[in-house]
Amino acid sequence: MNVCNFFSSPIGLGHVTRDIAIVNNFENISTNFVTGSGAAEILKNLNFKVQDVYKPPSFIVENGTLKNPAKWLWSYYNYYKECKNISQKILQDDNPTLVISDEDFASLTVAQTMKIPTVLVTDILETHFTKGLASLIEKKMNKSMQEISKKCDLVILPENGDDFDNVKRVGPIVRTTAFSREKLREKFLFEGKTIVVSIGGTDAGIFLIEKALESISKINQDIKIVLVSGPAVTKKFENVRNLGFVDNLHEIIFAADLLISLAGKSTIDEANAYGTPAIFIPIKGHFEQEDNALEQGYVFDDLQRLDTLILEKLEEKRKQTNTNGAKTASNIIKKLIKQSNA
């Protein structure tokens, strides 16, 4: 039996959800996950083997805008050093056949020093959080990140396009469901027009919940609101059904008539795959979310016309997109393991 250590970044929940999609296609591979926070909770709920050991720094978000990105970057650097120590002990104990990392560069550094084959799953090749003097430090971190990536046996990008060097573009990586949309609506008790508002694994998206509820209240229609507030939000909201923290957001998205969400890539990919009309509002100043949202036709200022967008999107027809990203990623990882064992 091949043993694989899968280090999944706990900064957001999108990393672990796509990692689950990949691992669900594994055969004869024992997978030990390493992560933390809400990502670890999802894995525990789904009975995966997981070590809940990472404690990532939180973004500081006020009224939808990212604050003190330079401070966060410094916190991330210290977090990276802690993760190196943690991953080194785990890898020495497990001695895995392969290390897969979803944007956890600390484990890759350690694994490459130990001559263990490495795979990186990522949707960004460099970051752009800071400006001015702090950006010089970020550029050095980007250069280090790119050097680690080049040393990987394989880099998997969950997007469409051509391969190059050690990079394989596999298309969107999305979890599957065994249920039809009708069965899921019965399962979740969705009746009539249902809008799902989702903000991921932190409380950074509270601004979006508040604005979405305000905008929907202006619409003179019988609309049911389902909130997926995640593990960090304790605030109570009226006239909504709050599911809190879930491990099957993809199924809830499939069952919904409209999704309103922050602009995380995995959530966007799941909404597109299942054909659910969606509105994606990025955290202002969060380069990755702003890029993701822009690809879908949205910017932060769309928050101010949310009621109009909601009415437009509720009339939009569903259009599912087939994607084999998870299966493709799994197959090329299995091929790498086979080559390593030869």
CSV table of C-alpha atoms in Angstrom, one decimal:
chain,number,residue,atom,x,y,z
A,1,MET,CA,0.0,0.0,0.0
A,2,ASN,CA,1.4,3.4,-1.0
A,3,VAL,CA,1.3,6.1,1.7
A,4,CYS,CA,0.7,9.7,0.7
A,5,ASN,CA,0.9,12.7,3.0
A,6,PHE,CA,-1.5,15.4,1.8
A,7,PHE,CA,-0.7,18.8,3.3
A,8,SER,CA,-3.7,21.1,2.7
A,9,SER,CA,-3.6,24.8,3.4
A,10,PRO,CA,-6.2,25.7,6.0
A,11,ILE,CA,-6.4,29.3,4.8
A,12,GLY,CA,-9.9,29.1,3.4
A,13,LEU,CA,-11.9,25.9,2.8
A,14,GLY,CA,-11.5,25.7,-1.0
A,15,HIS,CA,-8.1,23.9,-0.8
A,16,VAL,CA,-9.4,21.0,1.2
A,17,THR,CA,-12.6,20.6,-0.8
A,18,ARG,CA,-10.7,20.2,-4.1
A,19,ASP,CA,-8.2,17.9,-2.3
A,20,ILE,CA,-11.1,15.7,-1.2
A,21,ALA,CA,-12.3,15.5,-4.8
A,22,ILE,CA,-8.8,14.3,-5.9
A,23,VAL,CA,-8.4,11.7,-3.1
A,24,ASN,CA,-11.9,10.3,-3.7
A,25,ASN,CA,-10.5,9.0,-7.0
A,26,PHE,CA,-7.5,7.3,-5.4
A,27,GLU,CA,-7.2,3.5,-5.3
A,28,ASN,CA,-4.7,1.5,-3.1
A,29,ILE,CA,-3.3,4.8,-1.7
A,30,SER,CA,-3.4,5.4,2.0
A,31,THR,CA,-3.8,9.2,2.5
A,32,ASN,CA,-2.9,11.1,5.6
A,33,PHE,CA,-4.1,14.7,5.6
A,34,VAL,CA,-2.3,17.4,7.5
A,35,THR,CA,-4.1,20.8,7.9
A,36,GLY,CA,-6.0,22.8,10.5
A,37,SER,CA,-9.0,24.9,11.4
A,38,GLY,CA,-12.3,24.4,9.4
A,39,ALA,CA,-10.5,22.3,6.8
A,40,ALA,CA,-9.6,19.7,9.5
A,41,GLU,CA,-13.2,19.7,10.7
A,42,ILE,CA,-14.5,18.9,7.2
A,43,LEU,CA,-12.1,16.0,6.9
A,44,LYS,CA,-13.0,14.7,10.3
A,45,ASN,CA,-16.7,14.9,9.5
A,46,LEU,CA,-16.0,12.8,6.3
A,47,ASN,CA,-13.9,10.2,8.2
A,48,PHE,CA,-10.6,11.0,6.6
A,49,LYS,CA,-7.4,10.5,8.5
A,50,VAL,CA,-6.3,14.0,9.5
A,51,GLN,CA,-3.8,15.7,11.8
A,52,ASP,CA,-5.3,19.0,12.9
A,53,VAL,CA,-2.0,20.8,13.6
A,54,TYR,CA,-1.9,24.0,11.5
A,55,LYS,CA,-3.0,27.3,13.0
A,56,PRO,CA,-3.1,29.9,10.1
A,57,PRO,CA,-3.1,33.7,10.6
A,58,SER,CA,-6.4,35.4,9.9
A,59,PHE,CA,-7.0,38.1,7.4
A,60,ILE,CA,-8.1,41.4,8.9
A,61,VAL,CA,-11.2,42.5,7.0
A,62,GLU,CA,-13.2,45.7,7.8
A,63,ASN,CA,-16.4,46.4,5.8
A,64,GLY,CA,-15.2,44.1,3.0
A,65,THR,CA,-11.7,45.6,2.7
A,66,LEU,CA,-8.5,43.8,3.5
A,67,LYS,CA,-6.5,45.7,6.1
A,68,ASN,CA,-2.8,45.6,7.0
A,69,PRO,CA,-1.7,43.1,4.3
A,70,ALA,CA,1.9,43.6,5.2
A,71,LYS,CA,1.2,42.6,8.8
A,72,TRP,CA,-0.6,39.5,7.5
A,73,LEU,CA,2.3,38.7,5.3
A,74,TRP,CA,4.7,38.8,8.2
A,75,SER,CA,2.4,36.6,10.2
A,76,TYR,CA,2.3,34.2,7.3
A,77,TYR,CA,6.1,34.0,7.2
A,78,ASN,CA,6.2,33.1,10.9
A,79,TYR,CA,3.4,30.5,10.3
A,80,TYR,CA,5.4,29.1,7.4
A,81,LYS,CA,8.4,28.5,9.8
A,82,GLU,CA,6.1,26.8,12.3
A,83,CYS,CA,4.7,24.6,9.5
A,84,LYS,CA,8.2,23.5,8.5
A,85,ASN,CA,8.9,22.2,12.0
A,86,ILE,CA,5.5,20.4,12.1
A,87,SER,CA,5.8,18.9,8.7
A,88,GLN,CA,9.4,17.7,9.3
A,89,LYS,CA,8.3,15.7,12.3
A,90,ILE,CA,5.3,14.2,10.5
A,91,LEU,CA,7.4,13.3,7.4
A,92,GLN,CA,10.1,11.7,9.5
A,93,ASP,CA,7.4,9.6,11.3
A,94,ASP,CA,5.4,8.6,8.3
A,95,ASN,CA,8.1,8.3,5.6
A,96,PRO,CA,5.5,8.5,2.8
A,97,THR,CA,5.8,7.4,-0.8
A,98,LEU,CA,4.7,10.9,-1.9
A,99,VAL,CA,4.0,14.3,-0.5
A,100,ILE,CA,1.1,16.3,-2.1
A,101,SER,CA,0.7,19.9,-1.0
A,102,ASP,CA,-2.2,22.2,-1.7
A,103,GLU,CA,-0.4,25.6,-1.4
A,104,ASP,CA,1.5,24.5,1.8
A,105,PHE,CA,5.0,25.3,0.7
A,106,ALA,CA,6.6,24.4,4.1
A,107,SER,CA,5.9,20.7,3.6
A,108,LEU,CA,7.3,20.8,0.1
A,109,THR,CA,10.6,22.4,1.3
A,110,VAL,CA,11.0,19.6,3.9
A,111,ALA,CA,10.0,16.8,1.6
A,112,GLN,CA,12.4,18.0,-1.2
A,113,THR,CA,15.3,18.1,1.3
A,114,MET,CA,14.3,14.5,2.3
A,115,LYS,CA,14.3,13.4,-1.4
A,116,ILE,CA,10.6,12.5,-1.2
A,117,PRO,CA,8.7,13.0,-4.5
A,118,THR,CA,6.4,16.1,-4.4
A,119,VAL,CA,3.2,17.3,-6.0
A,120,LEU,CA,1.9,20.9,-5.7
A,121,VAL,CA,-1.8,21.7,-6.3
A,122,THR,CA,-2.2,25.4,-6.7
A,123,ASP,CA,-4.2,28.1,-8.6
A,124,ILE,CA,-1.7,30.9,-8.1
A,125,LEU,CA,1.9,31.1,-9.2
A,126,GLU,CA,2.7,34.4,-7.4
A,127,THR,CA,1.0,36.6,-4.8
A,128,HIS,CA,0.2,40.4,-5.0
A,129,PHE,CA,-1.0,41.3,-1.5
A,130,THR,CA,1.3,44.3,-0.8
A,131,LYS,CA,2.5,47.6,-2.3
A,132,GLY,CA,5.5,49.8,-1.6
A,133,LEU,CA,8.3,48.6,0.6
A,134,ALA,CA,6.5,45.5,1.8
A,135,SER,CA,6.2,44.4,-1.8
A,136,LEU,CA,9.9,43.9,-2.0
A,137,ILE,CA,9.7,41.3,0.7
A,138,GLU,CA,6.7,39.7,-1.0
A,139,LYS,CA,8.7,39.5,-4.3
A,140,LYS,CA,11.4,37.6,-2.4
A,141,MET,CA,8.8,35.2,-1.0
A,142,ASN,CA,7.4,34.8,-4.5
A,143,LYS,CA,10.8,33.9,-5.9
A,144,SER,CA,11.3,31.3,-3.2
A,145,MET,CA,7.8,29.9,-3.8
A,146,GLN,CA,8.6,29.6,-7.6
A,147,GLU,CA,11.9,27.8,-6.9
A,148,ILE,CA,10.1,25.3,-4.7
A,149,SER,CA,7.5,24.8,-7.4
A,150,LYS,CA,10.2,24.1,-10.0
A,151,LYS,CA,11.6,21.4,-7.8
A,152,CYS,CA,8.3,19.6,-7.6
A,153,ASP,CA,7.9,16.5,-9.7
A,154,LEU,CA,4.5,17.8,-10.7
A,155,VAL,CA,2.5,21.0,-10.4
A,156,ILE,CA,-1.3,20.7,-10.9
A,157,LEU,CA,-3.3,23.8,-11.9
A,158,PRO,CA,-7.1,23.4,-11.6
A,159,GLU,CA,-7.8,25.4,-14.8
A,160,ASN,CA,-8.0,24.8,-18.5
A,161,GLY,CA,-5.1,25.5,-20.8
A,162,ASP,CA,-1.8,24.1,-22.0
A,163,ASP,CA,0.8,22.2,-20.0
A,164,PHE,CA,4.4,23.5,-19.7
A,165,ASP,CA,7.5,22.2,-17.9
A,166,ASN,CA,6.3,20.3,-14.8
A,167,VAL,CA,2.9,22.1,-14.8
A,168,LYS,CA,-0.2,20.1,-15.7
A,169,ARG,CA,-3.5,22.0,-16.3
A,170,VAL,CA,-6.3,19.6,-15.5
A,171,GLY,CA,-9.4,21.8,-15.6
A,172,PRO,CA,-11.5,22.7,-12.5
A,173,ILE,CA,-11.4,20.2,-9.6
A,174,VAL,CA,-14.9,19.7,-8.3
A,175,ARG,CA,-16.5,17.3,-5.9
A,176,THR,CA,-19.2,15.0,-7.3
A,177,THR,CA,-22.6,14.0,-5.9
A,178,ALA,CA,-24.5,10.8,-6.3
A,179,PHE,CA,-27.8,12.7,-6.0
A,180,SER,CA,-30.0,14.5,-8.6
A,181,ARG,CA,-30.8,18.2,-8.0
A,182,GLU,CA,-34.4,17.2,-7.2
A,183,LYS,CA,-33.3,14.7,-4.5
A,184,LEU,CA,-31.0,17.3,-3.0
A,185,ARG,CA,-33.7,19.9,-2.8
A,186,GLU,CA,-35.8,17.3,-1.0
A,187,LYS,CA,-32.9,16.5,1.3
A,188,PHE,CA,-32.3,20.1,2.2
A,189,LEU,CA,-36.0,21.0,2.3
A,190,PHE,CA,-35.6,23.7,-0.4
A,191,GLU,CA,-39.0,24.9,-1.5
A,192,GLY,CA,-39.6,27.8,-4.0
A,193,LYS,CA,-36.8,30.2,-5.0
A,194,THR,CA,-33.9,29.6,-2.7
A,195,ILE,CA,-30.8,31.8,-2.4
A,196,VAL,CA,-27.8,30.4,-0.7
A,197,VAL,CA,-25.3,32.9,0.8
A,198,SER,CA,-21.9,31.4,1.6
A,199,ILE,CA,-18.8,33.1,3.0
A,200,GLY,CA,-16.3,30.3,3.5
A,201,GLY,CA,-14.2,29.4,6.6
A,202,THR,CA,-13.7,32.7,8.3
A,203,ASP,CA,-15.8,35.7,9.5
A,204,ALA,CA,-14.3,37.9,6.8
A,205,GLY,CA,-17.5,37.7,4.7
A,206,ILE,CA,-19.9,39.0,7.3
A,207,PHE,CA,-20.2,42.2,5.3
A,208,LEU,CA,-21.5,40.1,2.4
A,209,ILE,CA,-24.1,38.4,4.5
A,210,GLU,CA,-25.4,41.7,5.8
A,211,LYS,CA,-25.5,43.3,2.4
A,212,ALA,CA,-27.2,40.3,0.8
A,213,LEU,CA,-29.9,40.2,3.4
A,214,GLU,CA,-30.5,43.9,3.0
A,215,SER,CA,-30.7,43.6,-0.8
A,216,ILE,CA,-33.0,40.6,-0.8
A,217,SER,CA,-35.4,42.4,1.7
A,218,LYS,CA,-35.9,45.1,-1.0
A,219,ILE,CA,-37.1,42.5,-3.5
A,220,ASN,CA,-40.9,41.9,-3.5
A,221,GLN,CA,-40.7,38.2,-4.1
A,222,ASP,CA,-41.2,35.0,-2.0
A,223,ILE,CA,-37.5,34.1,-1.6
A,224,LYS,CA,-36.1,31.6,0.9
A,225,ILE,CA,-32.6,32.5,2.2
A,226,VAL,CA,-30.2,29.8,3.3
A,227,LEU,CA,-27.0,30.9,5.0
A,228,VAL,CA,-23.8,28.9,5.1
A,229,SER,CA,-21.9,31.0,7.6
A,230,GLY,CA,-19.0,28.7,8.2
A,231,PRO,CA,-17.2,27.7,11.5
A,232,ALA,CA,-16.2,31.2,12.6
A,233,VAL,CA,-19.4,33.3,12.6
A,234,THR,CA,-21.4,33.5,15.8
A,235,LYS,CA,-23.6,36.4,14.9
A,236,LYS,CA,-27.3,35.7,14.7
A,237,PHE,CA,-29.3,36.7,11.6
A,238,GLU,CA,-33.1,37.0,11.4
A,239,ASN,CA,-35.4,35.6,8.7
A,240,VAL,CA,-32.8,33.1,7.4
A,241,ARG,CA,-32.1,29.5,7.8
A,242,ASN,CA,-28.5,29.2,8.9
A,243,LEU,CA,-26.9,25.9,8.2
A,244,GLY,CA,-23.7,27.1,9.9
A,245,PHE,CA,-20.7,24.9,9.0
A,246,VAL,CA,-21.2,22.2,6.3
A,247,ASP,CA,-19.0,19.6,4.6
A,248,ASN,CA,-21.1,19.3,1.4
A,249,LEU,CA,-21.4,22.9,0.1
A,250,HIS,CA,-21.2,21.6,-3.5
A,251,GLU,CA,-24.5,19.8,-3.0
A,252,ILE,CA,-26.1,22.8,-1.4
A,253,ILE,CA,-24.9,24.9,-4.3
A,254,PHE,CA,-26.4,22.4,-6.8
A,255,ALA,CA,-29.7,22.5,-5.0
A,256,ALA,CA,-29.9,26.4,-4.9
A,257,ASP,CA,-31.5,28.7,-7.4
A,258,LEU,CA,-28.9,31.4,-6.8
A,259,LEU,CA,-25.6,31.5,-4.9
A,260,ILE,CA,-24.1,34.7,-3.4
A,261,SER,CA,-20.6,34.1,-2.3
A,262,LEU,CA,-17.1,35.5,-1.8
A,263,ALA,CA,-14.9,34.8,-4.8
A,264,GLY,CA,-13.0,31.7,-3.7
A,265,LYS,CA,-11.9,29.6,-6.7
A,266,SER,CA,-13.2,26.3,-5.6
A,267,THR,CA,-16.7,27.7,-4.8
A,268,ILE,CA,-16.7,29.4,-8.3
A,269,ASP,CA,-15.7,26.1,-9.9
A,270,GLU,CA,-18.4,24.2,-8.1
A,271,ALA,CA,-21.1,26.8,-9.0
A,272,ASN,CA,-20.1,26.7,-12.7
A,273,ALA,CA,-19.9,22.9,-12.8
A,274,TYR,CA,-23.4,22.5,-11.3
A,275,GLY,CA,-24.8,25.3,-13.4
A,276,THR,CA,-26.1,27.4,-10.5
A,277,PRO,CA,-26.4,31.1,-11.3
A,278,ALA,CA,-24.1,33.0,-8.9
A,279,ILE,CA,-22.8,36.4,-7.8
A,280,PHE,CA,-19.2,36.6,-6.6
A,281,ILE,CA,-18.1,39.5,-4.5
A,282,PRO,CA,-14.4,39.7,-3.7
A,283,ILE,CA,-12.8,41.0,-0.5
A,284,LYS,CA,-11.4,44.4,-1.6
A,285,GLY,CA,-7.6,44.3,-1.8
A,286,HIS,CA,-7.5,40.5,-1.8
A,287,PHE,CA,-5.7,40.1,-5.2
A,288,GLU,CA,-6.7,36.4,-5.7
A,289,GLN,CA,-10.4,37.0,-5.0
A,290,GLU,CA,-10.5,40.1,-7.1
A,291,ASP,CA,-8.9,38.2,-10.0
A,292,ASN,CA,-11.3,35.3,-9.6
A,293,ALA,CA,-14.4,37.7,-9.4
A,294,LEU,CA,-13.2,39.7,-12.4
A,295,GLU,CA,-13.1,36.5,-14.5
A,296,GLN,CA,-16.7,35.9,-13.6
A,297,GLY,CA,-17.6,39.6,-14.4
A,298,TYR,CA,-17.8,41.0,-10.9
A,299,VAL,CA,-15.9,43.6,-8.8
A,300,PHE,CA,-16.2,44.7,-5.2
A,301,ASP,CA,-18.4,47.7,-6.1
A,302,ASP,CA,-21.1,45.4,-7.4
A,303,LEU,CA,-22.0,45.1,-3.7
A,304,GLN,CA,-23.9,48.4,-4.2
A,305,ARG,CA,-26.1,47.0,-6.9
A,306,LEU,CA,-26.7,43.5,-5.4
A,307,ASP,CA,-30.5,43.8,-5.5
A,308,THR,CA,-30.4,44.4,-9.3
A,309,LEU,CA,-28.0,41.6,-9.8
A,310,ILE,CA,-30.1,39.2,-7.7
A,311,LEU,CA,-33.2,39.9,-9.9
A,312,GLU,CA,-31.1,39.3,-13.1
A,313,LYS,CA,-29.6,36.1,-11.8
A,314,LEU,CA,-32.8,34.6,-10.6
A,315,GLU,CA,-34.0,34.7,-14.2
A,316,GLU,CA,-30.8,33.2,-15.6
A,317,LYS,CA,-31.0,29.6,-17.0
A,318,ARG,CA,-28.9,26.9,-15.5
A,319,LYS,CA,-26.0,25.6,-17.5
A,320,GLN,CA,-24.0,22.7,-16.1
A,321,THR,CA,-20.4,22.2,-17.2
A,322,ASN,CA,-18.7,18.8,-17.3
A,323,THR,CA,-15.3,18.7,-15.7
A,324,ASN,CA,-12.9,15.8,-15.2
A,325,GLY,CA,-10.3,17.8,-13.3
A,326,ALA,CA,-10.4,15.7,-10.1
A,327,LYS,CA,-10.1,12.4,-12.0
A,328,THR,CA,-7.4,13.8,-14.3
A,329,ALA,CA,-5.4,15.1,-11.3
A,330,SER,CA,-5.8,11.7,-9.6
A,331,ASN,CA,-4.6,9.8,-12.6
A,332,ILE,CA,-1.4,11.8,-13.1
A,333,ILE,CA,-0.6,11.5,-9.4
A,334,LYS,CA,-1.1,7.7,-9.6
A,335,LYS,CA,1.1,7.6,-12.6
A,336,LEU,CA,3.8,9.5,-10.7
A,337,ILE,CA,3.6,7.0,-7.8
A,338,LYS,CA,3.9,4.1,-10.2
A,339,GLN,CA,7.0,5.7,-11.8
A,340,SER,CA,8.5,6.3,-8.4
A,341,ASN,CA,8.0,2.7,-7.4
A,342,ALA,CA,9.5,1.3,-10.7
